[in-house]
Short mmCIF file of the C-alpha atoms (twelve columns), coordinates in Angstrom:
data_MODEL
# 
_entry.id   MODEL 
# 
loop_
_atom_site.group_PDB 
_atom_site.id 
_atom_site.type_symbol 
_atom_site.label_atom_id 
_atom_site.label_alt_id 
_atom_site.label_comp_id 
_atom_site.label_asym_id 
_atom_site.label_seq_id 
_atom_site.Cartn_x 
_atom_site.Cartn_y 
_atom_site.Cartn_z 
_atom_site.pdbx_PDB_model_num 
ATOM 1   C CA . MET A 1   -4.190  4.543  5.101   1 
ATOM 2   C CA . SER A 2   -1.402  2.189  4.050   1 
ATOM 3   C CA . ASP A 3   2.318   1.857  4.248   1 
ATOM 4   C CA . GLU A 4   2.683   1.198  0.485   1 
ATOM 5   C CA . ILE A 5   4.989   3.658  -1.414  1 
ATOM 6   C CA . PRO A 6   2.752   6.551  -2.247  1 
ATOM 7   C CA . THR A 7   1.996   7.278  -5.868  1 
ATOM 8   C CA . THR A 8   2.966   10.882 -6.953  1 
ATOM 9   C CA . ASP A 9   2.367   13.012 -9.907  1 
ATOM 10  C CA . ASP A 10  3.369   16.453 -11.114 1 
ATOM 11  C CA . ARG A 11  1.211   18.401 -8.650  1 
ATOM 12  C CA . GLU A 12  3.120   20.643 -6.194  1 
ATOM 13  C CA . PRO A 13  3.511   18.715 -2.938  1 
ATOM 14  C CA . ALA A 14  2.567   21.673 -0.823  1 
ATOM 15  C CA . LEU A 15  -0.760  22.055 -2.825  1 
ATOM 16  C CA . VAL A 16  -1.516  18.389 -2.246  1 
ATOM 17  C CA . VAL A 17  -1.238  18.788 1.514   1 
ATOM 18  C CA . SER A 18  -3.137  22.082 1.607   1 
ATOM 19  C CA . LEU A 19  -5.980  20.743 -0.484  1 
ATOM 20  C CA . MET A 20  -6.344  17.789 1.805   1 
ATOM 21  C CA . ILE A 21  -6.560  20.078 4.855   1 
ATOM 22  C CA . ASP A 22  -9.054  22.388 3.060   1 
ATOM 23  C CA . HIS A 23  -11.255 19.262 2.248   1 
ATOM 24  C CA . VAL A 24  -11.167 18.187 5.990   1 
ATOM 25  C CA . LEU A 25  -12.121 21.630 7.111   1 
ATOM 26  C CA . ASP A 26  -14.910 21.916 4.549   1 
ATOM 27  C CA . LEU A 27  -16.353 18.646 6.074   1 
ATOM 28  C CA . ALA A 28  -15.636 19.748 9.643   1 
ATOM 29  C CA . ALA A 29  -17.771 22.852 8.983   1 
ATOM 30  C CA . THR A 30  -20.792 20.387 8.920   1 
ATOM 31  C CA . TRP A 31  -19.839 18.520 12.018  1 
ATOM 32  C CA . THR A 32  -21.431 20.815 14.561  1 
ATOM 33  C CA . THR A 33  -24.671 19.018 13.771  1 
ATOM 34  C CA . TRP A 34  -23.146 15.640 14.803  1 
ATOM 35  C CA . ASP A 35  -25.592 13.559 16.826  1 
ATOM 36  C CA . GLY A 36  -22.939 11.986 19.107  1 
ATOM 37  C CA . HIS A 37  -22.974 8.569  17.594  1 
ATOM 38  C CA . PRO A 38  -19.550 7.411  16.282  1 
ATOM 39  C CA . VAL A 39  -19.404 6.563  12.635  1 
ATOM 40  C CA . ARG A 40  -18.080 3.110  11.717  1 
ATOM 41  C CA . ALA A 41  -15.557 2.866  8.985   1 
ATOM 42  C CA . GLY A 42  -14.153 -0.631 8.371   1 
ATOM 43  C CA . ASP A 43  -13.125 -1.988 11.812  1 
ATOM 44  C CA . ARG A 44  -12.666 1.432  13.393  1 
ATOM 45  C CA . ILE A 45  -14.974 4.194  14.580  1 
ATOM 46  C CA . TYR A 46  -14.695 7.891  13.929  1 
ATOM 47  C CA . THR A 47  -16.073 11.050 15.487  1 
ATOM 48  C CA . PRO A 48  -15.424 14.713 14.523  1 
ATOM 49  C CA . HIS A 49  -12.855 15.130 17.223  1 
ATOM 50  C CA . LYS A 50  -11.075 11.979 16.396  1 
ATOM 51  C CA . ALA A 51  -10.956 12.915 12.647  1 
ATOM 52  C CA . ILE A 52  -9.298  16.293 13.482  1 
ATOM 53  C CA . ARG A 53  -6.989  14.590 15.974  1 
ATOM 54  C CA . ARG A 54  -5.759  11.981 13.399  1 
ATOM 55  C CA . VAL A 55  -5.284  14.536 10.680  1 
ATOM 56  C CA . ALA A 56  -3.216  16.846 13.003  1 
ATOM 57  C CA . ASP A 57  -1.237  13.965 14.533  1 
ATOM 58  C CA . HIS A 58  -0.374  12.739 11.037  1 
ATOM 59  C CA . LEU A 59  0.765   16.068 9.854   1 
ATOM 60  C CA . ILE A 60  2.911   16.497 13.031  1 
ATOM 61  C CA . ASP A 61  4.351   13.100 12.834  1 
ATOM 62  C CA . HIS A 62  5.632   13.480 9.316   1 
ATOM 63  C CA . LEU A 63  6.684   17.079 9.850   1 
ATOM 64  C CA . ALA A 64  8.864   15.870 12.627  1 
ATOM 65  C CA . GLU A 65  10.241  13.208 10.251  1 
ATOM 66  C CA . VAL A 66  11.107  15.708 7.536   1 
ATOM 67  C CA . ASP A 67  12.722  18.158 9.884   1 
ATOM 68  C CA . ALA A 68  14.860  15.429 11.550  1 
ATOM 69  C CA . ARG A 69  15.902  14.064 8.180   1 
ATOM 70  C CA . LEU A 70  16.865  17.530 6.928   1 
ATOM 71  C CA . ALA A 71  18.833  18.157 10.050  1 
ATOM 72  C CA . GLY A 72  20.620  14.763 9.733   1 
ATOM 73  C CA . ASN A 73  19.054  13.507 12.966  1 
ATOM 74  C CA . PRO A 74  17.379  10.207 13.590  1 
ATOM 75  C CA . THR A 75  13.586  10.244 13.521  1 
ATOM 76  C CA . ILE A 76  11.546  9.594  16.534  1 
ATOM 77  C CA . PRO A 77  9.871   6.197  16.456  1 
ATOM 78  C CA . ASP A 78  6.094   6.149  15.905  1 
ATOM 79  C CA . ARG A 79  4.279   5.449  19.131  1 
ATOM 80  C CA . TRP A 80  0.845   6.838  18.230  1 
ATOM 81  C CA . HIS A 81  -2.222  4.835  19.088  1 
ATOM 82  C CA . ALA A 82  -3.588  6.296  15.961  1 
ATOM 83  C CA . SER A 83  -7.185  5.392  15.004  1 
ATOM 84  C CA . ALA A 84  -7.176  2.181  17.034  1 
ATOM 85  C CA . SER A 85  -7.847  4.376  20.039  1 
ATOM 86  C CA . THR A 86  -10.950 6.447  20.664  1 
ATOM 87  C CA . THR A 87  -10.502 8.715  23.672  1 
ATOM 88  C CA . PRO A 88  -13.178 10.266 25.901  1 
ATOM 89  C CA . GLY A 89  -12.387 13.623 24.232  1 
ATOM 90  C CA . ASP A 90  -13.107 12.114 20.825  1 
ATOM 91  C CA . LEU A 91  -16.683 11.425 21.966  1 
ATOM 92  C CA . ALA A 92  -17.400 15.018 23.137  1 
ATOM 93  C CA . PRO A 93  -19.830 17.235 21.171  1 
ATOM 94  C CA . PHE A 94  -18.257 19.077 18.282  1 
ATOM 95  C CA . THR A 95  -19.150 22.721 18.831  1 
ATOM 96  C CA . ASP A 96  -18.685 25.992 16.939  1 
ATOM 97  C CA . GLN A 97  -15.649 26.656 19.310  1 
ATOM 98  C CA . ASP A 98  -14.156 23.195 18.429  1 
ATOM 99  C CA . LEU A 99  -14.546 24.029 14.666  1 
ATOM 100 C CA . ASP A 100 -12.736 27.360 15.272  1 
ATOM 101 C CA . GLU A 101 -9.905  25.498 17.117  1 
ATOM 102 C CA . ALA A 102 -9.668  22.983 14.275  1 
ATOM 103 C CA . LYS A 103 -9.489  25.636 11.715  1 
ATOM 104 C CA . SER A 104 -6.689  27.414 13.669  1 
ATOM 105 C CA . ARG A 105 -4.788  24.215 14.273  1 
ATOM 106 C CA . LEU A 106 -5.032  22.765 10.699  1 
ATOM 107 C CA . THR A 107 -4.588  26.164 8.943   1 
ATOM 108 C CA . ARG A 108 -1.337  26.676 10.831  1 
ATOM 109 C CA . LEU A 109 -0.183  23.213 10.033  1 
ATOM 110 C CA . SER A 110 -1.053  23.841 6.249   1 
ATOM 111 C CA . GLN A 111 1.085   26.981 6.331   1 
ATOM 112 C CA . ILE A 112 4.040   25.194 8.034   1 
ATOM 113 C CA . TRP A 113 3.846   22.377 5.434   1 
ATOM 114 C CA . THR A 114 3.471   24.854 2.520   1 
ATOM 115 C CA . ASN A 115 6.533   26.797 3.833   1 
ATOM 116 C CA . ARG A 116 8.598   23.730 4.393   1 
ATOM 117 C CA . LEU A 117 7.787   21.957 1.076   1 
ATOM 118 C CA . SER A 118 8.031   25.145 -0.989  1 
ATOM 119 C CA . ALA A 119 11.496  25.841 0.298   1 
ATOM 120 C CA . LEU A 120 12.894  22.526 -0.857  1 
ATOM 121 C CA . THR A 121 14.600  22.064 -4.205  1 
ATOM 122 C CA . LEU A 122 13.280  19.437 -6.686  1 
ATOM 123 C CA . ASP A 123 16.295  17.283 -5.707  1 
ATOM 124 C CA . GLN A 124 15.411  17.605 -2.009  1 
ATOM 125 C CA . LEU A 125 11.863  16.629 -2.776  1 
ATOM 126 C CA . ASP A 126 12.811  13.563 -4.852  1 
ATOM 127 C CA . ARG A 127 16.113  12.442 -3.352  1 
ATOM 128 C CA . SER A 128 15.397  13.209 0.320   1 
ATOM 129 C CA . PRO A 129 18.152  12.618 2.946   1 
ATOM 130 C CA . GLY A 130 17.959  9.657  5.285   1 
ATOM 131 C CA . ALA A 131 15.957  6.521  5.171   1 
ATOM 132 C CA . GLY A 132 12.302  6.413  4.169   1 
ATOM 133 C CA . TRP A 133 10.008  7.843  1.436   1 
ATOM 134 C CA . THR A 134 10.965  10.974 -0.485  1 
ATOM 135 C CA . PHE A 135 9.494   14.210 0.859   1 
ATOM 136 C CA . ARG A 136 7.317   14.303 -2.260  1 
ATOM 137 C CA . GLN A 137 6.034   10.828 -1.478  1 
ATOM 138 C CA . ILE A 138 5.353   11.914 2.244   1 
ATOM 139 C CA . ALA A 139 3.268   14.810 0.980   1 
ATOM 140 C CA . PHE A 140 1.219   12.550 -1.294  1 
ATOM 141 C CA . HIS A 141 0.848   10.121 1.619   1 
ATOM 142 C CA . LEU A 142 -0.518  12.864 3.824   1 
ATOM 143 C CA . ALA A 143 -3.165  13.415 1.251   1 
ATOM 144 C CA . GLY A 144 -4.640  10.126 2.509   1 
ATOM 145 C CA . SER A 145 -5.450  11.795 5.739   1 
ATOM 146 C CA . ALA A 146 -8.633  13.003 4.053   1 
ATOM 147 C CA . TYR A 147 -9.794  9.480  4.862   1 
ATOM 148 C CA . TYR A 148 -10.444 10.475 8.441   1 
ATOM 149 C CA . GLY A 149 -12.601 13.425 7.465   1 
ATOM 150 C CA . ASP A 150 -14.378 11.348 4.845   1 
ATOM 151 C CA . ALA A 151 -15.102 8.676  7.412   1 
ATOM 152 C CA . VAL A 152 -17.215 11.178 9.320   1 
ATOM 153 C CA . GLY A 153 -18.492 12.697 6.225   1 
ATOM 154 C CA . ASP A 154 -20.632 15.619 5.292   1 
ATOM 155 C CA . LEU A 155 -23.141 16.016 8.109   1 
ATOM 156 C CA . SER A 156 -25.001 18.943 6.496   1 
ATOM 157 C CA . ALA A 157 -27.795 16.744 5.095   1 
ATOM 158 C CA . VAL A 158 -31.059 17.173 6.991   1 
ATOM 159 C CA . GLY A 159 -32.159 13.774 8.433   1 
ATOM 160 C CA . SER A 160 -28.721 12.263 8.230   1 
ATOM 161 C CA . ASP A 161 -28.952 8.771  9.796   1 
ATOM 162 C CA . ARG A 162 -25.482 9.039  11.318  1 
# 
């Protein structure tokens, strides 16, 4: 993930976000076989719970930003520990019930993002109020949250050495 201005294209921003969420959930469907060993990605470690937490937190953070800017309010400063922090909950086994919870959480966030972005005009998407990236750029930035799911990867392969 980076703070560089996101590159955009002609895809619908809502589709970009929902496809990222679908991708993460497809990977998460394989995580109930996780062996409990965190996966190293660069200088960080990831687990199934941490990946879901990071995706959800990132979606919530930017949703709050979009809503605040549309309302003409200041945004709340970012105080997330983000992926620098691995909590005891992140290390818990990832069960079928956790997968159901992740599906419910991320599917609802996908719907909220789809509704929000689809309601915006092209002008609002590309000349968004307040300081910061355009709402289109934010949507394309959120697509980068697939990184968290990719860090854990597809654990469906038998004999995975993770």
